[in-house]
Amino acid sequence: MGIRVIAEVGCNHKGDMQIAKDMIRTAAVYARADVVKFQKRKNRELLTDEQYRTPHPNPANAYGDTYGAHREFLEFDVAQHAELMAECALNGIGYSTSVWDVTSAVEMASLKPALLKIPSACNLHFEMLDVLARDYAGEIHCSLGMTTQDEEAQIVDFFEARGRAKDVVLYACTSGYPVAFDDICLLEITRLKDRFGDRVKSIAFSGHHLGIAADVAALALGAQWVERHFTLDRTWKGTDHAASLEPDGLRRLVRDLRAVEGSLKYKASEILPVEQVQRDKLKWRAKPKSVAAA
Ligand SMILES: C=C(OP(=O)(O)O)C(=O)O
């Protein structure tokens, strides 16, 4: 299976289904990504009362008077997620969402998408992980930002004990928005491969950096999935837009990853056909003796 690119819409749709559908079409038709991903929260379950009632820490990005109201504004319900999933199918692109609480895990599992994601923030929510392990048959993608190595082992052990580790994709991730190059720490991909490569399905990379250079290196290090935030306009109001790729960036990311993937191989013969032409024309050879003497 080749490299797969996830366009993480997250909440960059601004709570607007039409924008979400435009983003699906753009990611599928213009950028040719493999999956469009959303996020699903039951905010009353996820947030404490105090978190729900407190104003958003950055009023310039707020879509409501309280953090809870802000989050509700950006939330789609199950029927809307089903509609987005249908829109993805119509456009020939995969659908996925991360789930942030038990109710969301139950609801999204009921839609039976091919993959669901556990965000870094919730990878120790074992009650929710259990719902995915028991009631969801697809691939379980799990991000490992802000997670200790002991916690990583607990997560893999948890799925292994339930016979599901071979359906798990582990993402190297630094949780920051945006992440400076010095903090991307791409060799975590190698470390996860060495530590868990034979126990889980595959290793992936979830990036929050700027530009697309690091993703190509992630591929070279063995990441089989690359997830990047996607927006239609980096200047839009919201926390994630600034660290997201716009359509042209996403298109170039997909193009570059596929091109580099094609180049990550050994020569099929000692001299490739393309080289033979040049070898015949350019390669230094000792001149035959009689000619050299003349
Ligand atoms: C926050 C998410 O992922 P990550 O932890 O990879 O940033 C997500 O998928 O919703």
Coordinates of C-alpha atoms in Angstrom, one line a residue, residues 7-282:
A7 CA -6.6 16.3 4.7
E8 CA -7.5 17.2 8.3
V9 CA -10.4 19.6 8.1
G10 CA -10.9 19.4 11.9
C11 CA -13.0 22.4 12.6
N12 CA -11.7 24.6 9.8
H13 CA -15.2 24.3 8.2
K14 CA -16.3 27.0 10.7
G15 CA -19.5 25.1 11.5
D16 CA -20.7 25.4 7.9
M17 CA -21.8 22.3 6.0
Q18 CA -21.4 24.0 2.6
I19 CA -17.8 24.9 3.5
A20 CA -17.2 21.4 4.7
K21 CA -18.5 20.0 1.4
D22 CA -16.4 22.4 -0.7
M23 CA -13.4 21.3 1.3
I24 CA -14.2 17.6 0.5
R25 CA -14.4 18.4 -3.2
T26 CA -11.2 20.5 -3.2
A27 CA -9.2 17.8 -1.3
A28 CA -10.5 15.1 -3.6
V29 CA -10.6 16.6 -7.0
Y30 CA -8.0 19.4 -6.8
A31 CA -5.4 18.0 -4.3
R32 CA -6.1 14.3 -4.8
A33 CA -5.7 13.4 -1.1
D34 CA -6.8 10.0 0.1
V35 CA -9.0 10.9 3.1
V36 CA -10.8 13.9 4.5
K37 CA -10.9 14.0 8.3
F38 CA -13.2 15.8 10.7
Q39 CA -13.5 15.8 14.5
K40 CA -16.4 14.7 16.7
R41 CA -17.0 15.9 20.2
K42 CA -19.9 15.6 22.7
N43 CA -18.9 18.8 24.5
R44 CA -21.1 18.4 27.6
E45 CA -19.4 15.0 28.1
L46 CA -15.9 16.1 27.2
L47 CA -15.7 19.4 29.1
T48 CA -16.1 20.1 32.8
D49 CA -18.8 22.6 33.7
E50 CA -16.2 25.1 34.4
Q51 CA -14.5 24.6 31.0
Y52 CA -17.8 24.8 29.3
R53 CA -18.8 28.1 31.0
T54 CA -15.4 29.8 30.7
P55 CA -14.8 32.2 27.7
H56 CA -12.5 31.0 24.9
P57 CA -8.9 31.9 25.9
N58 CA -8.4 33.8 22.6
P59 CA -11.6 35.9 22.0
A60 CA -10.4 36.7 18.4
N61 CA -10.9 33.0 17.5
A62 CA -14.2 32.5 19.5
Y63 CA -17.4 31.5 17.8
G64 CA -19.4 31.8 21.0
D65 CA -19.5 33.6 24.4
T66 CA -18.2 30.6 26.3
Y67 CA -15.8 27.9 25.3
G68 CA -18.7 25.4 25.4
A69 CA -20.8 27.6 23.1
H70 CA -17.8 28.1 20.8
R71 CA -17.3 24.3 20.5
E72 CA -21.0 23.6 19.9
F73 CA -21.0 26.1 17.1
L74 CA -18.3 24.1 15.4
E75 CA -19.9 20.7 16.0
F76 CA -21.7 18.6 13.4
D77 CA -24.3 16.0 14.5
V78 CA -24.3 12.4 13.5
A79 CA -26.7 13.0 10.6
Q80 CA -24.4 15.7 9.3
H81 CA -21.4 13.4 9.6
A82 CA -23.4 10.8 7.6
E83 CA -24.0 13.5 5.0
L84 CA -20.3 14.3 4.9
M85 CA -19.4 10.7 4.5
A86 CA -21.8 10.4 1.6
E87 CA -20.2 13.5 0.1
C88 CA -16.8 11.9 0.4
A89 CA -18.0 8.8 -1.4
L90 CA -19.5 10.9 -4.1
N91 CA -16.1 12.6 -4.6
G92 CA -14.1 9.4 -4.5
I93 CA -12.2 10.2 -1.3
G94 CA -12.2 8.4 2.1
Y95 CA -14.0 9.9 5.2
S96 CA -12.7 9.8 8.7
T97 CA -13.1 11.6 12.0
S98 CA -11.4 11.7 15.3
V99 CA -13.5 10.9 18.4
W100 CA -13.1 12.7 21.7
D101 CA -15.4 11.0 24.1
V102 CA -17.4 7.8 24.5
T103 CA -20.6 9.0 23.0
S104 CA -18.8 10.3 19.9
A105 CA -17.0 7.0 19.6
V106 CA -20.3 5.1 19.7
E107 CA -22.0 7.4 17.3
M108 CA -19.2 7.5 14.7
A109 CA -18.5 3.8 14.9
S110 CA -22.2 3.3 14.0
L111 CA -21.4 5.0 10.6
K112 CA -18.8 2.3 9.9
P113 CA -16.1 4.5 8.3
A114 CA -13.0 2.6 7.2
L115 CA -10.9 4.4 9.8
L116 CA -11.5 6.4 13.0
K117 CA -8.8 8.4 14.9
I118 CA -8.0 8.8 18.5
P119 CA -6.5 12.3 19.0
S120 CA -3.4 12.8 21.1
A121 CA -5.5 14.6 23.7
C122 CA -7.7 11.5 24.3
N123 CA -5.3 8.5 23.8
L124 CA -5.5 7.7 27.6
H125 CA -9.3 7.7 27.6
F126 CA -9.4 3.9 27.9
E127 CA -13.2 3.7 28.3
M128 CA -13.4 5.3 24.8
L129 CA -10.6 3.1 23.4
D130 CA -12.5 0.1 24.6
V131 CA -15.6 1.2 22.6
L132 CA -13.4 1.3 19.5
A133 CA -11.8 -2.0 20.3
R134 CA -15.1 -3.8 20.9
D135 CA -17.7 -2.1 18.7
Y136 CA -15.7 -0.8 15.7
A137 CA -14.2 -3.1 13.1
G138 CA -12.2 -0.6 11.0
E139 CA -8.7 0.8 11.4
I140 CA -8.0 2.6 14.6
H141 CA -5.6 5.5 14.1
C142 CA -4.0 6.8 17.3
S143 CA -1.9 9.9 17.7
L144 CA 0.9 10.1 20.2
G145 CA 1.5 13.8 20.8
M146 CA 2.0 14.8 24.5
T147 CA 2.4 11.1 25.4
T148 CA 5.1 9.4 27.5
Q149 CA 6.8 6.2 26.3
D150 CA 5.2 4.3 29.2
E151 CA 1.8 5.6 28.1
E152 CA 2.5 4.5 24.5
A153 CA 3.2 1.0 25.7
Q154 CA 0.0 1.0 27.8
I155 CA -2.0 2.0 24.6
V156 CA -0.4 -0.7 22.5
D157 CA -0.8 -3.3 25.2
F158 CA -4.4 -2.3 25.6
F159 CA -5.3 -3.0 22.0
E160 CA -3.1 -6.1 21.9
A161 CA -5.0 -7.6 24.9
R162 CA -8.2 -7.1 22.9
G163 CA -6.8 -8.6 19.7
R164 CA -6.9 -5.3 17.9
A165 CA -3.2 -4.1 17.8
K166 CA -2.9 -5.2 14.1
D167 CA -5.7 -2.7 13.2
V168 CA -3.8 0.1 15.0
V169 CA -1.9 2.9 13.2
L170 CA 0.4 4.9 15.5
Y171 CA 1.1 8.5 14.6
A172 CA 4.3 10.3 15.6
C173 CA 3.1 13.8 16.5
T174 CA 4.2 16.9 18.3
S175 CA 1.2 18.7 19.7
G176 CA 1.7 22.4 19.0
Y177 CA 0.1 24.9 16.7
P178 CA 2.2 25.6 14.7
V179 CA 5.3 23.4 15.5
A180 CA 8.8 24.8 14.9
F181 CA 11.1 22.6 12.8
D182 CA 13.3 21.9 15.9
D183 CA 10.2 20.4 17.6
I184 CA 8.9 18.2 14.8
C185 CA 11.3 15.4 15.9
L186 CA 10.9 13.2 12.8
L187 CA 13.1 10.5 14.2
E188 CA 10.2 9.6 16.5
I189 CA 8.8 7.8 13.4
T190 CA 11.9 5.6 13.4
R191 CA 11.7 5.0 17.1
L192 CA 8.0 4.0 16.9
K193 CA 8.8 1.7 14.0
D194 CA 11.6 0.0 16.0
R195 CA 9.5 -0.3 19.1
F196 CA 6.1 -1.2 17.8
G197 CA 6.5 -1.9 14.0
D198 CA 5.9 -5.6 14.4
R199 CA 3.0 -5.2 16.8
V200 CA 0.8 -2.7 15.1
K201 CA -0.5 -2.2 11.5
S202 CA 1.8 0.7 10.6
I203 CA 3.4 4.0 11.7
A204 CA 2.3 7.4 10.5
F205 CA 2.9 11.1 10.9
S206 CA 0.6 13.9 12.1
G207 CA 2.2 17.2 11.3
H208 CA 1.4 20.7 12.6
H209 CA 4.4 22.5 11.1
L210 CA 4.6 25.0 8.3
G211 CA 5.4 24.0 4.7
I212 CA 5.7 20.6 3.2
A213 CA 9.4 19.7 3.4
A214 CA 9.2 17.7 6.7
D215 CA 6.4 15.5 5.3
V216 CA 8.7 14.2 2.5
A217 CA 11.3 13.3 5.1
A218 CA 8.5 11.5 7.2
L219 CA 7.8 9.4 4.1
A220 CA 11.5 8.6 3.7
L221 CA 11.6 7.5 7.3
G222 CA 8.8 5.0 6.8
A223 CA 5.5 6.9 7.6
Q224 CA 2.7 5.2 5.7
W225 CA 0.2 8.0 6.4
V226 CA 0.7 11.7 6.5
E227 CA -2.0 13.9 8.1
R228 CA -2.0 17.7 7.7
H229 CA -4.5 20.3 8.6
F230 CA -6.3 21.8 5.6
T231 CA -8.1 25.1 5.1
L232 CA -9.5 27.1 2.3
D233 CA -8.0 30.2 3.7
R234 CA -5.2 30.5 6.3
T235 CA -6.5 34.0 7.4
W236 CA -9.9 32.7 8.5
K237 CA -10.9 33.0 12.1
G238 CA -10.0 29.9 14.2
T239 CA -7.1 28.3 16.0
D240 CA -6.0 25.8 13.3
H241 CA -6.1 27.8 10.1
A242 CA -2.6 29.4 10.4
A243 CA -0.9 26.0 10.7
S244 CA -3.0 24.5 7.9
L245 CA -2.2 24.0 4.2
E246 CA -4.4 25.8 1.6
P247 CA -5.5 23.9 -1.5
D248 CA -2.4 24.6 -3.5
G249 CA -0.2 23.5 -0.5
L250 CA -2.2 20.3 -0.1
R251 CA -2.0 19.6 -3.9
R252 CA 1.8 20.0 -3.8
L253 CA 2.1 17.9 -0.7
V254 CA 0.2 15.0 -2.4
R255 CA 2.2 15.4 -5.6
D256 CA 5.6 15.5 -3.9
L257 CA 4.9 12.6 -1.6
R258 CA 3.8 10.4 -4.5
A259 CA 6.8 11.4 -6.6
V260 CA 9.3 10.8 -3.8
E261 CA 7.6 7.5 -2.9
G262 CA 8.1 6.4 -6.5
S263 CA 11.8 7.2 -6.1
L264 CA 12.4 5.3 -2.8
K265 CA 13.7 2.1 -4.3
Y266 CA 16.9 0.3 -5.5
K267 CA 17.9 0.2 -9.1
A268 CA 16.1 -2.8 -10.8
S269 CA 19.2 -3.5 -12.9
E270 CA 22.8 -2.4 -12.5
I271 CA 22.5 0.0 -15.4
L272 CA 19.0 1.3 -15.9
P273 CA 17.6 1.7 -19.5
V274 CA 17.7 5.5 -19.1
E275 CA 21.3 5.3 -18.2
Q276 CA 22.3 2.9 -21.0
V277 CA 21.6 5.6 -23.5
Q278 CA 24.0 7.9 -21.7
R279 CA 26.5 5.2 -21.0
D280 CA 26.8 4.5 -24.7
K281 CA 27.3 8.1 -25.4
L282 CA 29.3 9.5 -22.5

